[in-house]
Short mmCIF file of C-alpha atoms and ligand atoms in Angstrom, two decimals:
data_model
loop_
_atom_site.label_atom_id
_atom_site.label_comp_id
_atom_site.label_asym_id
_atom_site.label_seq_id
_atom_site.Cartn_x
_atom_site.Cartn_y
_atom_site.Cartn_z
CA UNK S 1 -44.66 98.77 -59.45
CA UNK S 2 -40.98 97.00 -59.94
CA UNK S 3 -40.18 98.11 -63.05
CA UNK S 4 -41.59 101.50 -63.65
CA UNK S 5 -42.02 102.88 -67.08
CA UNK S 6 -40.47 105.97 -68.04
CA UNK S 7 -40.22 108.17 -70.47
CA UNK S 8 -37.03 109.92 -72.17
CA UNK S 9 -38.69 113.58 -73.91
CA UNK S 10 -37.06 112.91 -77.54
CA UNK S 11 -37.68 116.53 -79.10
CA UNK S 12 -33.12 117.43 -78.42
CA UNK S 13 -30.73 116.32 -76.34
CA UNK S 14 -28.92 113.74 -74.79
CA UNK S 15 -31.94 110.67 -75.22
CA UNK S 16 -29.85 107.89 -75.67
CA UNK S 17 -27.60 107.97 -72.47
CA UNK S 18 -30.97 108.90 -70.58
CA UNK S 19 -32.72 105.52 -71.83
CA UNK S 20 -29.72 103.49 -70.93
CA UNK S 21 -29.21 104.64 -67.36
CA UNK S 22 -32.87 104.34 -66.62
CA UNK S 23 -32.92 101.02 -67.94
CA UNK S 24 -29.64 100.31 -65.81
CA UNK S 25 -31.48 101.67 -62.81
CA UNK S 26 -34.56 99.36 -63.11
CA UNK S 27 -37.01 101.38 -65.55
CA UNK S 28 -38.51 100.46 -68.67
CA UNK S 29 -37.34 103.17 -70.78
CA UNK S 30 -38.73 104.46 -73.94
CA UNK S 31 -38.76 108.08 -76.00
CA UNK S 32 -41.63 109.82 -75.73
CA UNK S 33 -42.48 112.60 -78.73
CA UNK S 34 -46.38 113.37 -78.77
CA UNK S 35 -48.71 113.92 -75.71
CA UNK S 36 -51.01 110.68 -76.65
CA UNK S 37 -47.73 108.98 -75.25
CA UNK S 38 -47.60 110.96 -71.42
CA UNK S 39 -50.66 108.35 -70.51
CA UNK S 40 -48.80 105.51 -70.91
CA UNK S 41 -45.99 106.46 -68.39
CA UNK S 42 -45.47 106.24 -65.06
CA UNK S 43 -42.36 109.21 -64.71
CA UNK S 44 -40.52 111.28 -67.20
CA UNK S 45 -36.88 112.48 -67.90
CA UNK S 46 -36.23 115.89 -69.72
CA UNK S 47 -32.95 115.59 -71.12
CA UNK S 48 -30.23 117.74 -71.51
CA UNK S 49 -29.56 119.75 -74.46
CA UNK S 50 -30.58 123.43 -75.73
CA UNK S 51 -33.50 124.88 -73.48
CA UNK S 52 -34.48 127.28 -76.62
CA UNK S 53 -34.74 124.38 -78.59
CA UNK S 54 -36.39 121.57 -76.43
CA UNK S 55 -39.29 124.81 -75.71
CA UNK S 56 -39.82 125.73 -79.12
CA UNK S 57 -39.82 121.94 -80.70
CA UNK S 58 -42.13 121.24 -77.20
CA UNK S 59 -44.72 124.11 -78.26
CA UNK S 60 -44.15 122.64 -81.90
CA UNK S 61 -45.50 119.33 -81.05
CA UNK S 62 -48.27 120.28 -79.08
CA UNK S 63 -46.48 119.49 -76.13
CA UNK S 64 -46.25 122.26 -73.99
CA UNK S 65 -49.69 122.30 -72.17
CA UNK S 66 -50.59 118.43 -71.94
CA UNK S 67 -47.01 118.40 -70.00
CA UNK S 68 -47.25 121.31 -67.66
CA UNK S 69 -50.73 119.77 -67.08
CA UNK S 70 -49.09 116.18 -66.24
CA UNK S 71 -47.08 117.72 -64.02
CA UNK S 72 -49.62 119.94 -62.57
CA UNK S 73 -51.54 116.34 -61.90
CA UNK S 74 -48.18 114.80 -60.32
CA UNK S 75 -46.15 113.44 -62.77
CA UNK S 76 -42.66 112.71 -61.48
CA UNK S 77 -40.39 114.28 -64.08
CA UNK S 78 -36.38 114.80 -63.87
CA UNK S 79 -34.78 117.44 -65.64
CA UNK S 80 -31.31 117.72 -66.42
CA UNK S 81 -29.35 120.57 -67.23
CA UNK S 82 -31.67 121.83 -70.20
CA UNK S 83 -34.27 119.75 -68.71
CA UNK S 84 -33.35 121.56 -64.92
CA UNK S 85 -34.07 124.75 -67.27
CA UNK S 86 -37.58 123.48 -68.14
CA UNK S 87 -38.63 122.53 -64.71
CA UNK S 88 -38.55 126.41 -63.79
CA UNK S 89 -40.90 128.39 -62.86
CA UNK S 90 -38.93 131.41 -63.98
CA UNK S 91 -35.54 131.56 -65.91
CA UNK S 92 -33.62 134.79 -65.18
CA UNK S 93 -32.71 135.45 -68.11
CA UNK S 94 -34.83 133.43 -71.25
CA UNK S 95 -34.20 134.22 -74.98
CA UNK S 96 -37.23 135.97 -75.93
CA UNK S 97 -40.46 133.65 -76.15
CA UNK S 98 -38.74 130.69 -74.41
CA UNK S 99 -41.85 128.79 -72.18
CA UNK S 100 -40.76 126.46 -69.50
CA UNK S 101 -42.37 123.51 -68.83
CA UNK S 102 -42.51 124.49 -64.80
CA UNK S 103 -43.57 122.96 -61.45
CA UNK S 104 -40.16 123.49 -59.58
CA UNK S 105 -40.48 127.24 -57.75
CA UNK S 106 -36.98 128.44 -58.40
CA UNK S 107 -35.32 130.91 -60.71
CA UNK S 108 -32.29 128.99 -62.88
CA UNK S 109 -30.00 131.48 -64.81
CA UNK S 110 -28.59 129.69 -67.97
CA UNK S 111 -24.92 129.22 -69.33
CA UNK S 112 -24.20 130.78 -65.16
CA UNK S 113 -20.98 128.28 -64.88
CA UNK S 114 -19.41 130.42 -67.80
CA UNK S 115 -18.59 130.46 -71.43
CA UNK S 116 -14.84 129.83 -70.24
CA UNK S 117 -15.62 126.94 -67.84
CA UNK S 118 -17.79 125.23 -70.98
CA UNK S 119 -17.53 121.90 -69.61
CA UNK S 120 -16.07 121.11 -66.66
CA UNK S 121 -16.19 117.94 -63.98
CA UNK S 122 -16.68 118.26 -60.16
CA UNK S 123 -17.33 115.64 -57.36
CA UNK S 124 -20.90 117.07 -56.04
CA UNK S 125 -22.86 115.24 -53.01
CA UNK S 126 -26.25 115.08 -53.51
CA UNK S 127 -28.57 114.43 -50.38
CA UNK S 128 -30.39 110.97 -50.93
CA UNK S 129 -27.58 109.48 -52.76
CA UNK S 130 -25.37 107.40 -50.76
CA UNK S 131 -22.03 106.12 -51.51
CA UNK S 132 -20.11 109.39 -51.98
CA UNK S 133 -20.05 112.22 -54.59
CA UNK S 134 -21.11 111.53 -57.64
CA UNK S 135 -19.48 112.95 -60.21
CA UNK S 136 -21.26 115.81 -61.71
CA UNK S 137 -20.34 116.71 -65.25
CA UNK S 138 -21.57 120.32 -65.97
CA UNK S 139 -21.87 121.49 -69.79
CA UNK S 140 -22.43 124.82 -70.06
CA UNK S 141 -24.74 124.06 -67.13
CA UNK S 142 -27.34 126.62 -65.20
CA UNK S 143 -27.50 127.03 -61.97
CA UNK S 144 -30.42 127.88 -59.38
CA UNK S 145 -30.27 131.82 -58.09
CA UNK S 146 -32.97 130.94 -55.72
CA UNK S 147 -35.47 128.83 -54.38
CA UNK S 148 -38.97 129.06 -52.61
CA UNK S 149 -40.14 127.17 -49.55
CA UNK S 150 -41.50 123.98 -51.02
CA UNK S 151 -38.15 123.15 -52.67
CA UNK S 152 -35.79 121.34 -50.98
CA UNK S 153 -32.18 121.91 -52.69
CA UNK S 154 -29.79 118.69 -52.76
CA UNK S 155 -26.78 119.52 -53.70
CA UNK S 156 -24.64 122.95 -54.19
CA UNK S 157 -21.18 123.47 -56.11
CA UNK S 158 -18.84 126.44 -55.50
CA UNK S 159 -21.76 127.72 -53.44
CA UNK S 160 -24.51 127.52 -55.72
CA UNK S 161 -27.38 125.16 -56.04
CA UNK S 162 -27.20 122.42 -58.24
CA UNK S 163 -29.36 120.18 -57.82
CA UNK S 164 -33.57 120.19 -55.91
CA UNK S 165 -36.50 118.50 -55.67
CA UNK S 166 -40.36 119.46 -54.71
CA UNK S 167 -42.33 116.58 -54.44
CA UNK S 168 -42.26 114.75 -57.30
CA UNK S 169 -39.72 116.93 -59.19
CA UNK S 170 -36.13 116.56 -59.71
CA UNK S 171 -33.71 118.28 -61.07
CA UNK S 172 -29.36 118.58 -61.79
CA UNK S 173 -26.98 121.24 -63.11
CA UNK S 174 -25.30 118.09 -64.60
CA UNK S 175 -25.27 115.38 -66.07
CA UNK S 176 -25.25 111.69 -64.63
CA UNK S 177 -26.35 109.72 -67.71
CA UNK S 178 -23.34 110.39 -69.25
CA UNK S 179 -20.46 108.67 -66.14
CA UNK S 180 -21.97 105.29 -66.05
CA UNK S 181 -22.91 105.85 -62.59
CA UNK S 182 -26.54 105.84 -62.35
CA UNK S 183 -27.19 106.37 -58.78
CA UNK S 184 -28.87 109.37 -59.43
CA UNK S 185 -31.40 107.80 -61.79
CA UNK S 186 -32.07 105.50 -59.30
CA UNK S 187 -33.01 107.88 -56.93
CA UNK S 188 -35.36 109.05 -59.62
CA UNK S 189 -36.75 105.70 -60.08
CA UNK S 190 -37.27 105.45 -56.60
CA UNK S 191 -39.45 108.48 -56.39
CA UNK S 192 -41.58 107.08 -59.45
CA UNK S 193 -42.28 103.93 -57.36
CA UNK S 194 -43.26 105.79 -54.41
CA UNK S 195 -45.56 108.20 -55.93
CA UNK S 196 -47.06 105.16 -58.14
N1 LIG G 1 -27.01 126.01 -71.82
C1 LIG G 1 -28.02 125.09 -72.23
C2 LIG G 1 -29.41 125.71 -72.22
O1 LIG G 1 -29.60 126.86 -71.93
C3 LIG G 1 -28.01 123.85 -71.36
C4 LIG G 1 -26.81 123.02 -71.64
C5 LIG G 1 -27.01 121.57 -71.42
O2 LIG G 1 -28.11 121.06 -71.33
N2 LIG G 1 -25.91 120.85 -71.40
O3 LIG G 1 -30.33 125.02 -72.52
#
């Protein structure tokens, strides 16, 4: 598999900027908006954008189970941010009826970098990316209060985790489809090849 395909989630978010760094990074890249479309797709990217949202517009569509059962059957998805959000087991503290997608066995606590510290950029190194930090920009980003055995984190800022993976899972506080640097995608990208 050279050029895997993935899929961006295209229910909110940031789905443009996803498509273009995957494509920069070696995927074929393409929205995906019903479940018919998870069979065609080799890995998956849950964007960024408003966790409340992407979970109610996910149960909406029909979404919700075909995707935690994807995952369940070893789909390699990578959430960011919002997406992070959806990849949790358990969010510490959800609006009331927000689902997660799950698979990743953490606890995430949303908007935890601060309504004052909106948007902020950091230099973050992430284990499995070489060439330096890349630079993490964090919008109104979660972070991960804890994690259990089978997750292994990748990167912390200020002392809290920002970034994990279990198996074929991964998932960021922040943001690298929107710096141009895509070295994080194609770590992703990587993973979809080897679990292809
Ligand atoms: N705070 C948002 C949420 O809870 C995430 C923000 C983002 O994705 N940039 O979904």
């Amino acid at each position: 598999m050279t050029r895997p395909t993935i899929g961006v989630l295209a229910l909110q978010g940031d789905v443009r900027e996803h498509l273009a760094a995957l494509a920069a990074a070696g995927a074929a890249a393409g929205p995906v908006r019903r479940a018919e479309e998870l069979a065609g797709i080799d890995g998956l990217v849950v964007p960024g954008g408003e966790s409340t949202t992407i979970s109610k517009l996910a149960a909406l569509f029909g979404l919700t189970e075909p995707l935690r059962a994807a995952i369940r059957g070893g789909l390699p998805v990578y959430g960011t941010c919002a997406g992070l959000i959806m990849l949790a087991d358990k969010i510490l503290d959800p609006r009331s009826g927000q689902e997660t997608f799950g698979g990743i066995d953490m606890i995430v606590r949303r908007n935890a970098f601060g309504r004052q510290n909106e948007s902020f950029e950091a230099g973050v190194d992430v284990a499995g990316v070489e060439g330096g930090p890349v630079e993490g920009v964090f919008i109104r980003a979660p972070w991960v209060e804890s994690v259990g055995a089978q997750v292994r984190v990748l990167a912390e800022h200020r002392g809290h985790i920002v970034a994990v993976r279990q198996g074929n899972l991964l998932a960021t506080s922040f943001h690298p489809e929107l710096t141009g640097d895509h070295r994080v995608h194609e770590l992703f990208v990587s993973a979809v090849r080897a679990a292809g």
